[in-house]
Protein backbone atom coordinates (compact mmCIF):
# COMPACT_ATOMS: atom_id res chain seq x y z
CA UNK A 1 0.00 0.00 0.00
CA UNK A 2 1.12 3.55 -0.75
CA UNK A 3 2.22 4.98 2.63
CA UNK A 4 0.65 8.31 1.66
CA UNK A 5 -2.80 6.75 2.10
CA UNK A 6 -2.34 7.09 5.87
CA UNK A 7 -2.01 10.90 5.72
CA UNK A 8 -4.20 12.83 8.19
CA UNK A 9 -7.20 14.58 6.64
CA UNK A 10 -7.05 18.27 5.82
CA UNK A 11 -8.81 20.71 8.07
CA UNK A 12 -11.16 23.44 6.88
CA UNK A 13 -11.80 27.13 7.48
CA UNK A 14 -13.75 27.72 10.69
CA UNK A 15 -15.57 30.69 12.22
CA UNK A 16 -12.33 31.49 14.04
CA UNK A 17 -10.45 31.22 10.73
CA UNK A 18 -12.72 33.90 9.29
CA UNK A 19 -11.97 36.17 12.24
CA UNK A 20 -8.25 35.54 11.85
CA UNK A 21 -8.42 36.41 8.14
CA UNK A 22 -9.91 39.80 8.96
CA UNK A 23 -7.12 40.41 11.48
CA UNK A 24 -4.51 39.29 8.95
CA UNK A 25 -6.08 41.48 6.26
CA UNK A 26 -5.82 44.43 8.63
CA UNK A 27 -2.10 43.70 8.89
CA UNK A 28 -1.70 43.30 5.11
CA UNK A 29 -3.27 46.72 4.63
CA UNK A 30 -0.20 48.24 6.31
CA UNK A 31 1.67 47.46 3.07
CA UNK A 32 -0.64 49.60 0.94
CA UNK A 33 1.33 52.85 1.10
CA UNK A 34 4.77 51.21 0.93
CA UNK A 35 5.58 52.94 4.20
CA UNK A 36 8.11 50.83 6.12
CA UNK A 37 7.25 52.49 9.44
CA UNK A 38 3.60 51.51 9.04
CA UNK A 39 4.59 47.92 8.28
CA UNK A 40 6.91 47.83 11.29
CA UNK A 41 4.12 49.12 13.54
CA UNK A 42 1.83 46.47 12.06
CA UNK A 43 4.32 43.75 12.95
CA UNK A 44 4.59 45.08 16.49
CA UNK A 45 0.79 44.98 16.75
CA UNK A 46 0.06 41.60 15.18
CA UNK A 47 3.10 39.42 16.04
CA UNK A 48 3.78 37.99 19.48
CA UNK A 49 7.09 39.08 20.97
CA UNK A 50 8.29 35.48 21.01
CA UNK A 51 6.91 34.53 17.59
CA UNK A 52 9.12 32.04 15.74
CA UNK A 53 10.03 33.47 12.31
CA UNK A 54 11.44 31.42 9.43
CA UNK A 55 12.28 32.33 5.84
CA UNK A 56 13.64 30.71 2.71
CA UNK A 57 17.41 30.21 2.41
CA UNK A 58 19.56 32.22 3.02
CA UNK A 59 17.32 33.68 5.76
CA UNK A 60 16.36 30.38 7.40
CA UNK A 61 15.83 31.39 11.07
CA UNK A 62 14.99 35.06 11.53
CA UNK A 63 15.01 37.08 14.72
CA UNK A 64 12.25 36.13 17.15
CA UNK A 65 9.19 38.41 17.10
CA UNK A 66 10.33 41.31 14.92
CA UNK A 67 12.28 39.19 12.43
CA UNK A 68 9.44 39.17 9.89
CA UNK A 69 10.09 42.88 9.46
CA UNK A 70 13.81 43.25 10.22
CA UNK A 71 15.14 40.16 8.43
CA UNK A 72 12.63 39.67 5.60
CA UNK A 73 10.48 42.66 4.65
CA UNK A 74 12.94 45.50 5.32
CA UNK A 75 15.78 43.99 3.22
CA UNK A 76 13.37 43.36 0.31
CA UNK A 77 11.94 46.88 0.52
CA UNK A 78 15.39 48.42 0.66
CA UNK A 79 16.45 46.49 -2.46
CA UNK A 80 13.30 47.22 -4.48
CA UNK A 81 12.76 50.94 -4.96
CA UNK A 82 9.02 51.62 -5.11
CA UNK A 83 8.46 48.47 -3.02
CA UNK A 84 4.92 47.16 -3.57
CA UNK A 85 3.10 44.07 -2.38
CA UNK A 86 0.41 42.40 -4.48
CA UNK A 87 -1.62 39.59 -2.87
CA UNK A 88 -3.72 37.34 -5.08
CA UNK A 89 -4.64 34.61 -2.60
CA UNK A 90 -5.56 35.07 1.07
CA UNK A 91 -6.95 32.04 2.93
CA UNK A 92 -7.24 30.57 6.41
CA UNK A 93 -8.08 27.28 8.08
CA UNK A 94 -7.67 24.92 11.02
CA UNK A 95 -5.41 21.87 11.08
CA UNK A 96 -5.06 19.51 14.05
CA UNK A 97 -6.17 22.14 16.54
CA UNK A 98 -4.11 25.03 15.16
CA UNK A 99 -5.37 28.02 13.17
CA UNK A 100 -3.40 29.35 10.21
CA UNK A 101 -3.62 32.22 7.72
CA UNK A 102 -1.80 32.32 4.40
CA UNK A 103 -1.23 34.54 1.39
CA UNK A 104 0.73 34.49 -1.83
CA UNK A 105 1.54 36.97 -4.56
CA UNK A 106 4.46 39.21 -5.52
CA UNK A 107 6.71 41.92 -4.15
CA UNK A 108 7.97 44.17 -6.90
CA UNK A 109 9.92 47.35 -7.60
CA UNK A 110 13.11 48.67 -9.21
CA UNK A 111 15.87 46.23 -8.23
CA UNK A 112 18.65 48.69 -7.45
CA UNK A 113 20.49 47.17 -4.47
CA UNK A 114 21.71 43.61 -3.67
CA UNK A 115 19.14 41.33 -2.05
CA UNK A 116 20.35 38.48 0.19
CA UNK A 117 23.57 38.40 -1.85
CA UNK A 118 21.82 38.50 -5.26
CA UNK A 119 23.28 41.28 -7.46
CA UNK A 120 20.75 43.90 -8.63
CA UNK A 121 19.57 44.20 -12.23
CA UNK A 122 18.83 47.94 -12.10
CA UNK A 123 15.54 47.04 -13.74
CA UNK A 124 12.07 46.24 -12.46
CA UNK A 125 11.94 42.88 -10.68
CA UNK A 126 9.24 40.61 -9.30
CA UNK A 127 9.76 38.39 -6.25
CA UNK A 128 7.12 35.76 -5.56
CA UNK A 129 6.23 35.15 -1.93
CA UNK A 130 4.15 32.76 0.13
CA UNK A 131 3.38 33.27 3.82
CA UNK A 132 1.97 30.96 6.47
CA UNK A 133 1.22 32.28 9.94
CA UNK A 134 -0.01 30.32 12.91
CA UNK A 135 -2.41 32.40 15.01
CA UNK A 136 -3.42 32.14 18.65
CA UNK A 137 -5.70 34.57 20.47
CA UNK A 138 -5.63 36.95 17.51
CA UNK A 139 -1.82 37.11 17.35
CA UNK A 140 0.76 35.54 15.04
CA UNK A 141 2.91 33.06 16.98
CA UNK A 142 4.77 31.22 14.20
CA UNK A 143 5.68 32.29 10.66
CA UNK A 144 7.11 30.71 7.51
CA UNK A 145 7.90 32.89 4.50
CA UNK A 146 8.74 31.35 1.13
CA UNK A 147 10.54 33.60 -1.35
CA UNK A 148 10.98 32.86 -5.06
CA UNK A 149 14.67 33.71 -5.04
CA UNK A 150 15.47 31.01 -7.60
CA UNK A 151 12.85 32.54 -9.91
CA UNK A 152 14.45 35.96 -9.44
CA UNK A 153 17.92 34.64 -10.25
CA UNK A 154 16.59 32.88 -13.36
CA UNK A 155 14.88 36.11 -14.50
CA UNK A 156 18.22 37.89 -14.10
CA UNK A 157 19.88 35.34 -16.41
CA UNK A 158 22.34 34.28 -13.70
CA UNK A 159 21.06 30.76 -12.89
CA UNK A 160 24.15 28.52 -12.52
CA UNK A 161 22.31 25.18 -12.54
CA UNK A 162 20.57 23.32 -15.36
CA UNK A 163 17.45 24.86 -16.88
CA UNK A 164 14.08 23.25 -16.29
CA UNK A 165 11.89 21.91 -19.09
CA UNK A 166 9.00 24.13 -17.97
CA UNK A 167 8.10 27.78 -18.36
CA UNK A 168 10.12 30.05 -16.07
CA UNK A 169 8.69 33.49 -15.46
CA UNK A 170 5.97 35.57 -13.85
CA UNK A 171 2.92 33.51 -12.88
CA UNK A 172 -0.59 34.97 -12.54
CA UNK A 173 -3.10 34.70 -9.74
CA UNK A 174 -6.37 32.77 -10.04
CA UNK A 175 -8.04 32.95 -13.43
CA UNK A 176 -11.30 33.64 -11.58
CA UNK A 177 -9.82 36.60 -9.63
CA UNK A 178 -11.50 35.37 -6.44
CA UNK A 179 -8.60 34.13 -4.32
CA UNK A 180 -8.86 36.72 -1.53
CA UNK A 181 -11.49 35.16 0.73
CA UNK A 182 -11.84 37.67 3.55
CA UNK A 183 -15.60 37.49 4.09
CA UNK A 184 -16.08 33.90 2.98
CA UNK A 185 -17.13 31.13 5.33
CA UNK A 186 -18.36 28.09 3.43
CA UNK A 187 -17.74 24.88 5.41
CA UNK A 188 -19.31 22.49 2.90
CA UNK A 189 -17.37 23.91 -0.05
CA UNK A 190 -14.24 24.02 2.11
CA UNK A 191 -14.60 20.34 3.00
CA UNK A 192 -15.16 19.40 -0.64
CA UNK A 193 -12.00 21.24 -1.70
CA UNK A 194 -9.99 19.76 1.18
CA UNK A 195 -11.09 16.21 0.42
CA UNK A 196 -10.50 16.58 -3.33
CA UNK A 197 -6.95 17.85 -2.86
CA UNK A 198 -6.10 15.37 -0.10
CA UNK A 199 -7.43 12.52 -2.23
CA UNK A 200 -5.04 13.60 -4.98
CA UNK A 201 -2.07 13.97 -2.62
CA UNK A 202 -2.59 10.46 -1.26
CA UNK A 203 -2.13 9.08 -4.75
CA UNK A 204 1.10 10.83 -5.67
CA UNK A 205 4.09 8.53 -6.20
CA UNK A 206 1.87 5.72 -7.55
CA UNK A 207 3.26 3.82 -10.53
CA UNK A 208 0.05 4.25 -12.56
CA UNK A 209 -0.36 7.97 -11.67
CA UNK A 210 -3.63 7.52 -9.79
CA UNK A 211 -3.58 11.25 -9.03
CA UNK A 212 -4.49 12.22 -12.61
CA UNK A 213 -8.32 11.92 -12.38
CA UNK A 214 -8.41 14.59 -9.66
CA UNK A 215 -7.20 17.27 -12.07
CA UNK A 216 -8.82 19.14 -14.93
CA UNK A 217 -7.25 18.18 -18.24
CA UNK A 218 -6.44 21.86 -18.72
CA UNK A 219 -4.92 22.35 -15.28
CA UNK A 220 -1.96 24.62 -14.63
CA UNK A 221 0.81 23.87 -12.12
CA UNK A 222 2.65 27.09 -11.35
CA UNK A 223 5.91 25.57 -10.19
CA UNK A 224 8.90 27.04 -8.37
CA UNK A 225 12.06 28.39 -9.93
CA UNK A 226 14.25 25.58 -11.23
CA UNK A 227 11.29 23.25 -11.78
CA UNK A 228 9.09 25.43 -13.98
CA UNK A 229 5.40 25.81 -14.80
CA UNK A 230 3.33 23.32 -16.80
CA UNK A 231 -0.08 23.54 -18.45
CA UNK A 232 -2.34 20.51 -19.15
CA UNK A 233 -2.30 17.25 -17.24
CA UNK A 234 -0.13 15.48 -19.85
CA UNK A 235 2.59 18.16 -19.78
CA UNK A 236 2.61 18.12 -15.98
CA UNK A 237 2.87 14.33 -15.99
CA UNK A 238 6.10 14.52 -18.01
CA UNK A 239 7.58 16.51 -15.12
CA UNK A 240 5.96 15.02 -12.02
CA UNK A 241 6.69 11.32 -12.36
CA UNK A 242 10.40 11.70 -13.21
CA UNK A 243 10.74 14.27 -10.39
CA UNK A 244 9.35 11.80 -7.84
CA UNK A 245 11.86 9.15 -8.98
CA UNK A 246 14.79 11.57 -8.72
CA UNK A 247 14.61 11.10 -4.93
CA UNK A 248 14.30 7.50 -3.73
CA UNK A 249 11.61 7.06 -1.11
CA UNK A 250 10.07 10.43 -2.07
CA UNK A 251 7.53 11.18 0.66
CA UNK A 252 7.54 11.36 4.46
CA UNK A 253 10.44 8.94 4.94
CA UNK A 254 8.64 6.79 7.51
CA UNK A 255 9.49 3.61 5.62
CA UNK A 256 13.17 4.50 6.15
CA UNK A 257 12.73 5.34 9.83
CA UNK A 258 12.67 9.12 9.27
CA UNK A 259 10.40 11.14 11.55
CA UNK A 260 9.22 14.74 11.70
CA UNK A 261 8.40 15.09 7.99
CA UNK A 262 4.93 16.27 6.94
CA UNK A 263 2.52 19.17 6.79
CA UNK A 264 2.58 21.91 9.40
CA UNK A 265 -0.80 23.04 8.11
CA UNK A 266 -3.29 22.12 5.40
CA UNK A 267 -6.92 23.12 5.00
CA UNK A 268 -9.73 23.88 2.58
CA UNK A 269 -11.23 27.37 2.38
CA UNK A 270 -14.13 27.75 -0.06
CA UNK A 271 -13.04 26.58 -3.51
CA UNK A 272 -9.38 26.72 -2.43
CA UNK A 273 -7.03 24.64 -0.32
CA UNK A 274 -3.51 25.21 1.00
CA UNK A 275 -0.61 23.27 2.50
CA UNK A 276 2.80 24.04 3.99
CA UNK A 277 5.56 21.95 5.54
CA UNK A 278 9.03 23.20 6.49
CA UNK A 279 10.04 19.54 6.23
CA UNK A 280 7.29 18.50 3.84
CA UNK A 281 9.06 15.89 1.71
CA UNK A 282 12.21 13.81 2.03
CA UNK A 283 14.09 11.43 -0.21
CA UNK A 284 17.54 10.26 -1.25
CA UNK A 285 19.07 11.92 -4.33
CA UNK A 286 19.55 9.04 -6.82
CA UNK A 287 19.12 10.70 -10.24
CA UNK A 288 20.38 13.97 -11.76
CA UNK A 289 18.55 17.06 -10.50
CA UNK A 290 19.12 20.63 -11.75
CA UNK A 291 22.16 19.21 -13.53
CA UNK A 292 23.61 17.91 -10.25
CA UNK A 293 24.71 14.29 -10.53
CA UNK A 294 23.35 11.88 -7.87
CA UNK A 295 24.90 12.55 -4.48
CA UNK A 296 23.20 9.89 -2.38
CA UNK A 297 22.29 12.66 0.07
CA UNK A 298 19.01 12.61 1.95
CA UNK A 299 17.28 15.92 1.45
CA UNK A 300 14.40 17.66 3.21
CA UNK A 301 12.20 19.89 1.09
CA UNK A 302 10.47 23.05 2.29
CA UNK A 303 7.31 23.01 0.23
CA UNK A 304 3.95 24.79 0.05
CA UNK A 305 0.91 24.88 -2.24
CA UNK A 306 -2.36 26.66 -2.90
CA UNK A 307 -5.01 24.98 -5.08
CA UNK A 308 -8.16 26.23 -6.82
CA UNK A 309 -10.94 23.71 -7.38
CA UNK A 310 -13.94 23.88 -9.72
CA UNK A 311 -16.66 21.35 -10.58
CA UNK A 312 -14.96 18.55 -8.65
CA UNK A 313 -11.54 19.01 -10.27
CA UNK A 314 -8.31 20.81 -9.39
CA UNK A 315 -7.80 23.56 -11.97
CA UNK A 316 -4.86 25.63 -10.73
CA UNK A 317 -2.00 24.91 -8.31
CA UNK A 318 0.58 27.43 -7.11
CA UNK A 319 3.60 25.60 -5.69
CA UNK A 320 6.65 27.06 -3.99
CA UNK A 321 9.75 25.12 -3.02
CA UNK A 322 12.85 26.48 -1.31
CA UNK A 323 14.96 25.55 -4.32
CA UNK A 324 18.12 27.23 -3.01
CA UNK A 325 17.90 25.28 0.27
CA UNK A 326 17.42 22.05 -1.67
CA UNK A 327 20.40 22.78 -3.93
CA UNK A 328 22.53 23.56 -0.86
CA UNK A 329 21.82 20.06 0.49
CA UNK A 330 23.21 18.73 -2.79
CA UNK A 331 26.42 20.72 -2.47
CA UNK A 332 25.56 23.81 -4.54
CA UNK A 333 25.46 27.24 -2.90
CA UNK A 334 23.72 29.15 -5.68
CA UNK A 335 23.93 32.64 -4.14
CA UNK A 336 27.62 32.24 -3.38
CA UNK A 337 28.19 31.11 -6.96
CA UNK A 338 26.62 34.24 -8.47
CA UNK A 339 27.82 36.83 -5.97
mmCIF file of N, CA and C in Angstrom, residues 28 31-36 39 73 76-78 80-87 105-110 124-129:
data_model
loop_
_atom_site.group_PDB
_atom_site.id
_atom_site.type_symbol
_atom_site.label_atom_id
_atom_site.label_comp_id
_atom_site.label_asym_id
_atom_site.label_seq_id
_atom_site.Cartn_x
_atom_site.Cartn_y
_atom_site.Cartn_z
ATOM 1 N N UNK A 28 -2.150 43.171 6.498
ATOM 2 C CA UNK A 28 -1.705 43.302 5.114
ATOM 3 C C UNK A 28 -1.960 44.703 4.565
ATOM 4 N N UNK A 31 0.757 47.425 4.206
ATOM 5 C CA UNK A 31 1.672 47.458 3.069
ATOM 6 C C UNK A 31 1.206 48.419 1.982
ATOM 7 N N UNK A 32 -0.032 48.872 2.055
ATOM 8 C CA UNK A 32 -0.645 49.603 0.942
ATOM 9 C C UNK A 32 0.169 50.820 0.505
ATOM 10 N N UNK A 33 0.641 51.603 1.448
ATOM 11 C CA UNK A 33 1.329 52.850 1.103
ATOM 12 C C UNK A 33 2.819 52.662 0.851
ATOM 13 N N UNK A 34 3.338 51.441 1.080
ATOM 14 C CA UNK A 34 4.768 51.215 0.926
ATOM 15 C C UNK A 34 5.590 51.913 1.986
ATOM 16 N N UNK A 35 4.935 52.221 3.102
ATOM 17 C CA UNK A 35 5.582 52.935 4.200
ATOM 18 C C UNK A 35 6.156 51.923 5.188
ATOM 19 N N UNK A 36 7.477 51.850 5.277
ATOM 20 C CA UNK A 36 8.106 50.834 6.122
ATOM 21 C C UNK A 36 7.757 51.023 7.594
ATOM 22 N N UNK A 39 4.462 49.381 8.250
ATOM 23 C CA UNK A 39 4.595 47.920 8.282
ATOM 24 C C UNK A 39 5.220 47.469 9.596
ATOM 25 N N UNK A 73 11.135 41.580 5.391
ATOM 26 C CA UNK A 73 10.484 42.657 4.649
ATOM 27 C C UNK A 73 11.405 43.854 4.424
ATOM 28 N N UNK A 76 14.001 43.379 1.639
ATOM 29 C CA UNK A 76 13.371 43.362 0.314
ATOM 30 C C UNK A 76 12.991 44.781 -0.104
ATOM 31 N N UNK A 77 12.363 45.510 0.824
ATOM 32 C CA UNK A 77 11.937 46.877 0.525
ATOM 33 C C UNK A 77 13.108 47.788 0.206
ATOM 34 N N UNK A 78 14.217 47.578 0.887
ATOM 35 C CA UNK A 78 15.389 48.419 0.660
ATOM 36 C C UNK A 78 16.084 48.096 -0.656
ATOM 37 N N UNK A 80 14.252 46.929 -3.405
ATOM 38 C CA UNK A 80 13.296 47.221 -4.475
ATOM 39 C C UNK A 80 12.734 48.620 -4.296
ATOM 40 N N UNK A 81 13.268 49.576 -5.026
ATOM 41 C CA UNK A 81 12.764 50.944 -4.957
ATOM 42 C C UNK A 81 11.328 50.968 -5.484
ATOM 43 N N UNK A 82 10.436 51.657 -4.771
ATOM 44 C CA UNK A 82 9.019 51.623 -5.115
ATOM 45 C C UNK A 82 8.356 50.348 -4.629
ATOM 46 N N UNK A 83 8.922 49.741 -3.593
ATOM 47 C CA UNK A 83 8.461 48.471 -3.020
ATOM 48 C C UNK A 83 6.937 48.402 -2.932
ATOM 49 N N UNK A 84 6.369 47.371 -3.555
ATOM 50 C CA UNK A 84 4.922 47.158 -3.570
ATOM 51 C C UNK A 84 4.622 45.689 -3.340
ATOM 52 N N UNK A 85 3.546 45.437 -2.624
ATOM 53 C CA UNK A 85 3.098 44.067 -2.376
ATOM 54 C C UNK A 85 1.761 43.850 -3.069
ATOM 55 N N UNK A 86 1.664 42.761 -3.825
ATOM 56 C CA UNK A 86 0.414 42.396 -4.483
ATOM 57 C C UNK A 86 0.016 40.994 -4.035
ATOM 58 N N UNK A 87 -1.094 40.887 -3.309
ATOM 59 C CA UNK A 87 -1.617 39.594 -2.870
ATOM 60 C C UNK A 87 -2.672 39.120 -3.869
ATOM 61 N N UNK A 105 1.580 35.928 -3.554
ATOM 62 C CA UNK A 105 1.538 36.970 -4.562
ATOM 63 C C UNK A 105 2.955 37.402 -4.905
ATOM 64 N N UNK A 106 3.144 38.705 -5.133
ATOM 65 C CA UNK A 106 4.461 39.215 -5.519
ATOM 66 C C UNK A 106 4.808 40.488 -4.765
ATOM 67 N N UNK A 107 6.099 40.626 -4.462
ATOM 68 C CA UNK A 107 6.706 41.917 -4.149
ATOM 69 C C UNK A 107 7.352 42.392 -5.449
ATOM 70 N N UNK A 108 7.296 43.694 -5.702
ATOM 71 C CA UNK A 108 7.975 44.175 -6.900
ATOM 72 C C UNK A 108 8.445 45.614 -6.733
ATOM 73 N N UNK A 109 9.355 46.009 -7.606
ATOM 74 C CA UNK A 109 9.922 47.349 -7.598
ATOM 75 C C UNK A 109 11.156 47.385 -8.466
ATOM 76 N N UNK A 110 11.866 48.508 -8.441
ATOM 77 C CA UNK A 110 13.106 48.668 -9.214
ATOM 78 C C UNK A 110 14.252 48.067 -8.399
ATOM 79 N N UNK A 124 13.183 46.717 -13.259
ATOM 80 C CA UNK A 124 12.070 46.244 -12.457
ATOM 81 C C UNK A 124 12.214 44.745 -12.221
ATOM 82 N N UNK A 125 11.852 44.296 -11.022
ATOM 83 C CA UNK A 125 11.942 42.879 -10.685
ATOM 84 C C UNK A 125 10.721 42.459 -9.877
ATOM 85 N N UNK A 126 10.362 41.204 -10.023
ATOM 86 C CA UNK A 126 9.244 40.610 -9.300
ATOM 87 C C UNK A 126 9.764 39.467 -8.437
ATOM 88 N N UNK A 127 9.350 39.439 -7.187
ATOM 89 C CA UNK A 127 9.759 38.392 -6.249
ATOM 90 C C UNK A 127 8.517 37.725 -5.692
ATOM 91 N N UNK A 128 8.295 36.484 -6.063
ATOM 92 C CA UNK A 128 7.119 35.760 -5.561
ATOM 93 C C UNK A 128 7.294 35.437 -4.085
ATOM 94 N N UNK A 129 6.197 35.499 -3.347
ATOM 95 C CA UNK A 129 6.231 35.149 -1.927
ATOM 96 C C UNK A 129 5.054 34.243 -1.581
#
